[in-house]
Short mmCIF file of C-alpha atoms and ligand atoms in Angstrom, two decimals:
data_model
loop_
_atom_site.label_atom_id
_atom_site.label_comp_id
_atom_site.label_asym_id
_atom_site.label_seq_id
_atom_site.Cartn_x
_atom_site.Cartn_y
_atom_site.Cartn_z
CA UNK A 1 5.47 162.03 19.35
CA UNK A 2 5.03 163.37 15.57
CA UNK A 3 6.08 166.70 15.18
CA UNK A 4 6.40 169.00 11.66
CA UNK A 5 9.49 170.44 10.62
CA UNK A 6 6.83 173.31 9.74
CA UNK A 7 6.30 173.29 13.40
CA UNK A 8 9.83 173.37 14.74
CA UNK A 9 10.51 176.38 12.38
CA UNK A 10 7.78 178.48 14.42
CA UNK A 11 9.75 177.64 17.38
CA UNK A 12 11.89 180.46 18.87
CA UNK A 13 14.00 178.33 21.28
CA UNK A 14 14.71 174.80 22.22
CA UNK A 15 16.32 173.31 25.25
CA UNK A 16 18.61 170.18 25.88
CA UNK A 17 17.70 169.03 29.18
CA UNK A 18 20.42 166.37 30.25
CA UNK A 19 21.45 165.04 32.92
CA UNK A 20 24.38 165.88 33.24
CA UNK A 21 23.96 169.39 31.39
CA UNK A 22 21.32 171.53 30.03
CA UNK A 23 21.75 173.40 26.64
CA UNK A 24 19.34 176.31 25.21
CA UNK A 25 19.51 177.47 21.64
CA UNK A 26 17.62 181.02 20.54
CA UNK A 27 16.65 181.24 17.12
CA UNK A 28 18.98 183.91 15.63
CA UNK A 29 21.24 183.63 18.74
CA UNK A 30 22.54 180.26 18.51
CA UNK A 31 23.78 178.25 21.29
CA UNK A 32 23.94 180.33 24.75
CA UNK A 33 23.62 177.91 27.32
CA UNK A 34 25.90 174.80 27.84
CA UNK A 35 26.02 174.31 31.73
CA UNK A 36 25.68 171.43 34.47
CA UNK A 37 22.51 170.87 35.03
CA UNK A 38 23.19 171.62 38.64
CA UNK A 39 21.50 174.13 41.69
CA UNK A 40 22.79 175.38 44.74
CA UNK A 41 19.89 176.14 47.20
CA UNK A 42 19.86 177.66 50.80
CA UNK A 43 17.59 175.45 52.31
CA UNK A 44 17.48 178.23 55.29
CA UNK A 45 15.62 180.44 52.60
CA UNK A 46 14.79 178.42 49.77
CA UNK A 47 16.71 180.98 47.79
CA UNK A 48 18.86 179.99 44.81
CA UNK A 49 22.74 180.39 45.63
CA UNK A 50 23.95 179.37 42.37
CA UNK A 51 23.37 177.94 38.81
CA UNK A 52 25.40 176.08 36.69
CA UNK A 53 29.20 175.94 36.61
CA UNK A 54 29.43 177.83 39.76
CA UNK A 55 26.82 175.36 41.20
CA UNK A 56 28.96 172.13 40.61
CA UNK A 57 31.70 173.53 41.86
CA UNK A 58 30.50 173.56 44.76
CA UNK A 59 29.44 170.21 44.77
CA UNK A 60 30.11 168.23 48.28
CA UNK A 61 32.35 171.36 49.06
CA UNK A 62 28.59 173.46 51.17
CA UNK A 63 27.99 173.78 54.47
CA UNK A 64 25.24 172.22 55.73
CA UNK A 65 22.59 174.73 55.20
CA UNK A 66 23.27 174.77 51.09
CA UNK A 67 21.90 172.15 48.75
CA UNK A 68 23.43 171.32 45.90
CA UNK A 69 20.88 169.48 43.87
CA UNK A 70 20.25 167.88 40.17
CA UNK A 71 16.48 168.78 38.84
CA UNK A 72 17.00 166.42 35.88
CA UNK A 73 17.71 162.83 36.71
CA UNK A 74 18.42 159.47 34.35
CA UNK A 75 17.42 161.91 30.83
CA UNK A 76 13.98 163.16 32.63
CA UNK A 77 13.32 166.74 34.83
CA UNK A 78 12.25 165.56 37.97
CA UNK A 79 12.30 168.60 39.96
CA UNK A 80 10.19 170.64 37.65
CA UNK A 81 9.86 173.46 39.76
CA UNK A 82 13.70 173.91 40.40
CA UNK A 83 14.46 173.03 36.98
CA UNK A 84 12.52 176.23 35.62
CA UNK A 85 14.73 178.45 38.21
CA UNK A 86 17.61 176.90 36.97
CA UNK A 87 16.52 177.33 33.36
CA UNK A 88 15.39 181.50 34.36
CA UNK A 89 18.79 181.61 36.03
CA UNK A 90 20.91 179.80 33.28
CA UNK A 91 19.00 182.43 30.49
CA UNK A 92 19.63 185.54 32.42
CA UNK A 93 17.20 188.66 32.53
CA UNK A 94 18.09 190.10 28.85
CA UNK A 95 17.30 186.67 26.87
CA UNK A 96 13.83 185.84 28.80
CA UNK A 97 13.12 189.65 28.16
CA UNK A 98 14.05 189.24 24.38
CA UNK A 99 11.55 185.51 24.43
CA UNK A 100 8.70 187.05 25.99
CA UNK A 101 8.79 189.92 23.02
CA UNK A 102 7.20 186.85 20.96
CA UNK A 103 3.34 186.57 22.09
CA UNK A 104 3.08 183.32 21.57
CA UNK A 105 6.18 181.82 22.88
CA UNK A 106 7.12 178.61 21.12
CA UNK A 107 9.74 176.33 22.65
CA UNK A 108 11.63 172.92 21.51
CA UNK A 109 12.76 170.73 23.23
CA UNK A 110 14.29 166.85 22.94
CA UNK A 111 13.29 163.85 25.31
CA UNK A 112 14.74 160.53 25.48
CA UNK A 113 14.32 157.73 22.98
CA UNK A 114 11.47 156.00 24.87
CA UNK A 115 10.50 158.57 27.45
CA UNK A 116 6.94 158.10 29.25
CA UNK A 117 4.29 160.14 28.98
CA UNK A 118 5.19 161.58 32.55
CA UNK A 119 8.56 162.46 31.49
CA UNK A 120 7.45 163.93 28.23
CA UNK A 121 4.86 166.32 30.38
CA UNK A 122 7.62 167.13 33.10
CA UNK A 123 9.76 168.48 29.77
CA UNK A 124 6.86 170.07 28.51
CA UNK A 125 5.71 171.85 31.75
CA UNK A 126 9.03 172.82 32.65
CA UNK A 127 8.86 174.89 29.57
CA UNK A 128 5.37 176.19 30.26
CA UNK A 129 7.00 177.22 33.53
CA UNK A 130 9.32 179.32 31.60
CA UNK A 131 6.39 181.30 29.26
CA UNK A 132 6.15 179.00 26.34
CA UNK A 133 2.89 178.51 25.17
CA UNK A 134 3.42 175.55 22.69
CA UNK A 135 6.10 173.02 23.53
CA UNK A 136 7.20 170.58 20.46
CA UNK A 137 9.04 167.76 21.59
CA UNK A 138 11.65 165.83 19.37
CA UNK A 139 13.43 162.38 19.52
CA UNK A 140 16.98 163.27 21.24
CA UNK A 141 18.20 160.36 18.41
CA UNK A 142 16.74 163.15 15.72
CA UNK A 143 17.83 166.06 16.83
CA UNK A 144 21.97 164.28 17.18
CA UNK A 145 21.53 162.70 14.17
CA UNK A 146 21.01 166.29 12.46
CA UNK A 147 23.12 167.91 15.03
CA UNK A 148 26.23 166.32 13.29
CA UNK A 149 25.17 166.05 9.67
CA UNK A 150 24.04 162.65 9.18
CA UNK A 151 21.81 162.34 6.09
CA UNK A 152 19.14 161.06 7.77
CA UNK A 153 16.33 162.23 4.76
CA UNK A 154 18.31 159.60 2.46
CA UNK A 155 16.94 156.03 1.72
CA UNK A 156 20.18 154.43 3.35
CA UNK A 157 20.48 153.45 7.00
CA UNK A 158 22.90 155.70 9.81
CA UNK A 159 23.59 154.06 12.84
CA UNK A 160 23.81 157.28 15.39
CA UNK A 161 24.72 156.47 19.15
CA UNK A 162 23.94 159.15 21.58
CA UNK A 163 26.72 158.79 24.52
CA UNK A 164 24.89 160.96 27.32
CA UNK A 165 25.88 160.84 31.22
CA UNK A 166 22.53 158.88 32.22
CA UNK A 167 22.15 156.75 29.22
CA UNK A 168 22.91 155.55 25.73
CA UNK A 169 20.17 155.37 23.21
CA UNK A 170 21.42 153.54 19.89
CA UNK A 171 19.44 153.85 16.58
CA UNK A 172 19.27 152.85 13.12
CA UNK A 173 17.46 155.89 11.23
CA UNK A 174 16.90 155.79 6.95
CA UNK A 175 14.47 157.92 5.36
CA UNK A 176 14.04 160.77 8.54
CA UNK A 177 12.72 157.83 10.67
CA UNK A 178 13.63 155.58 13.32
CA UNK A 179 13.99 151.77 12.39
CA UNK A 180 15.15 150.43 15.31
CA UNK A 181 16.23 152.15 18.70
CA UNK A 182 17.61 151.16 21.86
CA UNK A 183 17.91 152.89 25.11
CA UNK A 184 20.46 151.79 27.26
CA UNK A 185 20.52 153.03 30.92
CA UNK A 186 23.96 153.61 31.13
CA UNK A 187 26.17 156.59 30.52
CA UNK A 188 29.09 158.63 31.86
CA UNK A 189 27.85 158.62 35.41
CA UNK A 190 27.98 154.84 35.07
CA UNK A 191 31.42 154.63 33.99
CA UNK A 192 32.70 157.65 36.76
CA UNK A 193 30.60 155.31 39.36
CA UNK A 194 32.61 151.83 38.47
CA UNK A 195 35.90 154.17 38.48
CA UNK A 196 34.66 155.17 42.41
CA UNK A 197 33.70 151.79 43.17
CA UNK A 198 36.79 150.09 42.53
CA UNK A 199 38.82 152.61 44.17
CA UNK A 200 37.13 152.13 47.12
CA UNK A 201 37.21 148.06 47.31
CA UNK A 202 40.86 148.17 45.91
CA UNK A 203 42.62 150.64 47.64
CA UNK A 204 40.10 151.86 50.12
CA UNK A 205 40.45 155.48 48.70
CA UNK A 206 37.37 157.94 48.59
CA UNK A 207 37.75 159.58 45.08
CA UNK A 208 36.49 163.41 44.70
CA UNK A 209 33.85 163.30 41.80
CA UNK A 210 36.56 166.11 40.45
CA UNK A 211 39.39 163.44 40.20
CA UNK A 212 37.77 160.45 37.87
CA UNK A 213 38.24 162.70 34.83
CA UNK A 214 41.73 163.07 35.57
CA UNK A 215 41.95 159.00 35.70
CA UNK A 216 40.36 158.68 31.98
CA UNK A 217 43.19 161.13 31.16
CA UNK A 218 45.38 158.35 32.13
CA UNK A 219 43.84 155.94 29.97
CA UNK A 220 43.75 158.12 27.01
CA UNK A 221 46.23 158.04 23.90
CA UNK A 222 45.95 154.18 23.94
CA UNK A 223 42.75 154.43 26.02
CA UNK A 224 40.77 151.35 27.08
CA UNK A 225 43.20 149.47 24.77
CA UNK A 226 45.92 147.62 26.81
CA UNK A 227 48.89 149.85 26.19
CA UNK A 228 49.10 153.15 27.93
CA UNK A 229 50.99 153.75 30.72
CA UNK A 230 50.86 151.26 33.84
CA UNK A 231 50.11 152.84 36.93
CA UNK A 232 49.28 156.78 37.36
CA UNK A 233 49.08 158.54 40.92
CA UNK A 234 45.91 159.26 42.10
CA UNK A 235 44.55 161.73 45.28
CA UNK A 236 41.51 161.04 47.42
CA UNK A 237 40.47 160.24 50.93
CA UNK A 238 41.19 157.26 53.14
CA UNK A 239 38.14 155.29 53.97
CA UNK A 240 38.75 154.50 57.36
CA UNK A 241 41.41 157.28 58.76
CA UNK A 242 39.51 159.76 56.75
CA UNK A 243 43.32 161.79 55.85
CA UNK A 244 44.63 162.50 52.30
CA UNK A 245 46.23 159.66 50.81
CA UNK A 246 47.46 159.10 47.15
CA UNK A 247 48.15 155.62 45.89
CA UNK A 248 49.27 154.19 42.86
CA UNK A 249 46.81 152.50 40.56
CA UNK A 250 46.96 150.05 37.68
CA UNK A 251 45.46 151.50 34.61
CA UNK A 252 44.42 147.84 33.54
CA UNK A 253 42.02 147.08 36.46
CA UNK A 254 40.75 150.79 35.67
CA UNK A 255 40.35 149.89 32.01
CA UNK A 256 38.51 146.43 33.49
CA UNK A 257 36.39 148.05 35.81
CA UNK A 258 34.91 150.36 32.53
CA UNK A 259 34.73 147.68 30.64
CA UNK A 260 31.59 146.31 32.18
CA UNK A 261 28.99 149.16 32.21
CA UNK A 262 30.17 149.09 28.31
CA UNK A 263 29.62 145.73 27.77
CA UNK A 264 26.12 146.59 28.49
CA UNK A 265 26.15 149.39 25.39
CA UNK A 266 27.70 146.65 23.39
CA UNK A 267 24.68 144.02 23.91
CA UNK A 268 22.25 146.82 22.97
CA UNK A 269 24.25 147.73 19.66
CA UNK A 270 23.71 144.06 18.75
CA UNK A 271 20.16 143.70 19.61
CA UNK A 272 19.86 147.41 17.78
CA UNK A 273 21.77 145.36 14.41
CA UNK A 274 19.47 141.72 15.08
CA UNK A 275 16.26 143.81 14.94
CA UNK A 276 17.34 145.80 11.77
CA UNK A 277 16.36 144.69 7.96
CA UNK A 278 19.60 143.24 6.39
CA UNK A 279 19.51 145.49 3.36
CA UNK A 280 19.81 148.09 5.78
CA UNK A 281 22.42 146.53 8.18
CA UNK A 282 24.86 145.93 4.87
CA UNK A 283 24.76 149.88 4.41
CA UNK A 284 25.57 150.25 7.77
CA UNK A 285 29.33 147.60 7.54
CA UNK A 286 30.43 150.89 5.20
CA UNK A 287 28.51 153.92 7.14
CA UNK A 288 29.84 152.62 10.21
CA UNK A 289 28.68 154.17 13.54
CA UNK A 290 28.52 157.75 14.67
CA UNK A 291 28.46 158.46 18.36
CA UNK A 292 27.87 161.77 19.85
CA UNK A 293 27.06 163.01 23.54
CA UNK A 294 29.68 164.12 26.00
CA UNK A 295 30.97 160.27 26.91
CA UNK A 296 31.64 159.21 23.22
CA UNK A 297 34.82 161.42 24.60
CA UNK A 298 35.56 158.85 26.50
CA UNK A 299 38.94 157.97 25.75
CA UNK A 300 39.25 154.56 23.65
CA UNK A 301 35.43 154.22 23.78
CA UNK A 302 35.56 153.97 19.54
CA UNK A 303 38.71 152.41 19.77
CA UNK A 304 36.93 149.31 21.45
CA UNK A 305 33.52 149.70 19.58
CA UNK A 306 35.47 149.29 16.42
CA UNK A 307 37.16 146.12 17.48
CA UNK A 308 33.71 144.99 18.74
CA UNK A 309 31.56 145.18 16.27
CA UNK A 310 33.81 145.48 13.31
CA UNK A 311 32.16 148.67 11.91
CA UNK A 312 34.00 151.40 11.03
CA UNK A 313 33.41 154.13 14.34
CA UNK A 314 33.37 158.11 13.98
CA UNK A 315 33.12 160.67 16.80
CA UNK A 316 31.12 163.96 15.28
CA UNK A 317 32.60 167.59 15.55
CA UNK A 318 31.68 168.68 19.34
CA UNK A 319 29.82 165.54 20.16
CA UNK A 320 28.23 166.99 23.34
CA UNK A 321 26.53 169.73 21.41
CA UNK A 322 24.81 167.95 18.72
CA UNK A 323 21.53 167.27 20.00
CA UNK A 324 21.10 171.14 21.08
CA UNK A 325 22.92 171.86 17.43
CA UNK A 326 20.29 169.73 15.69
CA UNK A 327 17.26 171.38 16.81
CA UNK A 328 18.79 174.76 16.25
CA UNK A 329 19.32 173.50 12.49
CA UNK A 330 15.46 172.45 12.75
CA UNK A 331 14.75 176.15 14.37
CA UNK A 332 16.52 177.80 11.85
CA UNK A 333 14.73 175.91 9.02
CA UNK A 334 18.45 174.53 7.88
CA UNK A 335 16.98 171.31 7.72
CA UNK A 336 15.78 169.93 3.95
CA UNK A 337 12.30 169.61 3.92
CA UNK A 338 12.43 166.44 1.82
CA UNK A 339 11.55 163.78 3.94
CA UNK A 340 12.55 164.05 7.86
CA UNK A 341 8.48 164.66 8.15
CA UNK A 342 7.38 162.79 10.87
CA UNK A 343 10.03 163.72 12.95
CA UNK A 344 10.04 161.23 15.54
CA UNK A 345 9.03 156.81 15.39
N1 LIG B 401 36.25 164.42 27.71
C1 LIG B 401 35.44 163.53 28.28
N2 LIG B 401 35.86 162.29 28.59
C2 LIG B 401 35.04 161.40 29.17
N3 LIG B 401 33.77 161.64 29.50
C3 LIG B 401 33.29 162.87 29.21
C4 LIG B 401 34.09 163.87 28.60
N4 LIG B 401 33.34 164.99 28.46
C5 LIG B 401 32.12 164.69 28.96
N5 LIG B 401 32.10 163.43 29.42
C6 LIG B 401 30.98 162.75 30.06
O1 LIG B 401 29.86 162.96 29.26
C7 LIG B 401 28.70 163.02 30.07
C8 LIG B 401 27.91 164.23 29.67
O2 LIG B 401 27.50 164.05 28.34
P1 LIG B 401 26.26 164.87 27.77
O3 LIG B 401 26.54 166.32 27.92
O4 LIG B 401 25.95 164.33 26.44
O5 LIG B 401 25.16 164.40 28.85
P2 LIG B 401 23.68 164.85 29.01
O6 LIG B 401 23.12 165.26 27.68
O7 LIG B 401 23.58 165.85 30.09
O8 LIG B 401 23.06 163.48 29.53
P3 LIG B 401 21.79 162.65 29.04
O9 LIG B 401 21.65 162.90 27.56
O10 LIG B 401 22.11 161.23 29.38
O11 LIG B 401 20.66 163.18 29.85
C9 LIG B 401 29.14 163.10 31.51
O12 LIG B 401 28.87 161.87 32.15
C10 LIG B 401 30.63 163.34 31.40
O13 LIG B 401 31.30 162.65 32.43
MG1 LIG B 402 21.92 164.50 26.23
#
């Protein structure tokens, strides 16, 4: 995957396709998607209810004959054909008018750290789908690592760590180029998914998907650090009566539960550091870490990936927006020409 800044300037949109949310930029426009990556479907019809936002709301809330469904799974589209009506949908009738002014329709778009050649086509053909006539793809570890500023074109390593719902892809970049990378398949949904599972086996409580944020909440200000406050009240459904209950739950065996889809992050940090040059790994005990993605939001994440590693830990500006942020920088040609040629390892 080796892609020319030259070419990502002829570009005249580029699309974030996560899992948990997709993102468009338009050249000139900026950013004018940032939605769940979610579709509501009549499966009576096979017409599309609803798009986005409105889409996850109504997320386990249908009746039977509406679908709510999720064209991009674990970082790759795999619904392509209901990802492009989401995509039409999510862009509305005045911006695909304004992109199909351009004959030749160029589109951008970042994939995963180590994506296959099947997921790199699904990407691409989802954008075919959509007019493009020329899809460039770029490392998702590029386009964050420009997203929030990181000078990636200088001879001095970054570590960048891209906190996204299905995964979390760790790199070490110096000179515009990936030295070592990591891809780590687990994200936000992993943490929300140990916050379910303990519920359940603890207190025997269904939690609504709309009720784990409210639970990190809890943990924040001291966050997965052992000091916040002890127990917080928390709504769901009983497992076996199937009524309302709320119960009482100890932020510490929350803070546990996280702990172990991190500790997975954590080993692939280290192996990220073992595989790295040393004069590069003694730039990074000053550079410290930068994590972007919607779950480096997590509250305490950096608290506990400072005391971990030792390395000084920043959160970018807007985390979640970086990646789509980056390639509009590329788009836009706000990107020095110096050295970040090729893009991608
Ligand atoms: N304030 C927050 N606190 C904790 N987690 C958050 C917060 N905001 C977003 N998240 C989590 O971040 C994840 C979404 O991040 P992001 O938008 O980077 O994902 P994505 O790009 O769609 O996923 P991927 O890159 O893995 O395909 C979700 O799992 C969400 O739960
Ligand atoms: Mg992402």
């Amino acid at each position: 995957m080796t892609v020319s800044l030259e070419q990502l300037r002829r570009c005249h949109f580029a699309v974030d396709l996560g899992a948990a949310r997709t993102r468009v930029y338009v050249k000139g426009a900026g950013l004018i998607v940032d939605q769940p990556s979610v579709a509501a479907v009549n499966t009576r019809s096979g017409a599309l209810i609803a798009v986005g936002d409105f889409a996850e709301q109504m997320t386990g809330r249908t009746p039977g004959y509406i679908r709510v469904v999720r064209p991009i799974s674990g970082g790759t589209v795999v619904d392509i054909e209901m990802a492009q009506r989401m995509l039409r949908q999510l862009l509305g009738d005045k911006t695909r008018r304004q992109l199909r002014r351009n004959l030749r329709l160029r589109a951008a778009a970042c994939t995963p750290h180590d994506a296959d050649p099947l997921a790199q086509r699904a990407t691409i053909e989802t954008l075919v789908g959509l007019g493009a006539r020329r899809v460039e793809l770029v490392d998702t570890l590029i386009a964050a690592a420009v997203g929030c500023g990181l000078p990636v074109e200088r001879p001095e390593a970054s570590m960048i760590m891209v906190c996204g719902a299905a995964a979390t892809q760790v790199a070490v970049l110096s000179l515009g180029s990936i030295v070592t990378a990591e891809r780590i398949p687990v994200g936000g949904e992993a943490v929300d998914h140990a916050i379910v599972q303990l519920l359940r086996h603890d207190h025997e409580l269904m939690l609504p998907s709309q009720s784990v944020r409210p639970l990190q909440l809890a943990l924040s200000g001291n966050g997965l650090t052992p000091q916040g406050p002890e127990t917080t009240e928390i709504h769901g459904r009983d497992v076996a009566t199937g009524l309302a209950r709320s119960v009482r739950v100890d932020t510490a065996t929350v803070r546990e539960a996280i702990q172990t889809p991190l500790t997975a992050v954590l080993d692939g940090i280290g192996k990220v550091l073992r595989d790295c040059p040393p004069d590069l790994v003694a730039d990074l005990a000053d550079r410290g870490i930068t994590m972007v993605g919607g779950s480096a939001l997590l509250p305490g994440f950096d608290q506990m990936l400072r005391e971990a590693t030792g390395m000084p830990v920043h959160i970018a500006d807007r985390p979640d927006i970086c990646a789509a942020e980056g390639l509009g920088a590329m788009l836009e040609g706000r990107v020095e020409p110096l050295v970040l040629n090729p893009l991608a390892a």
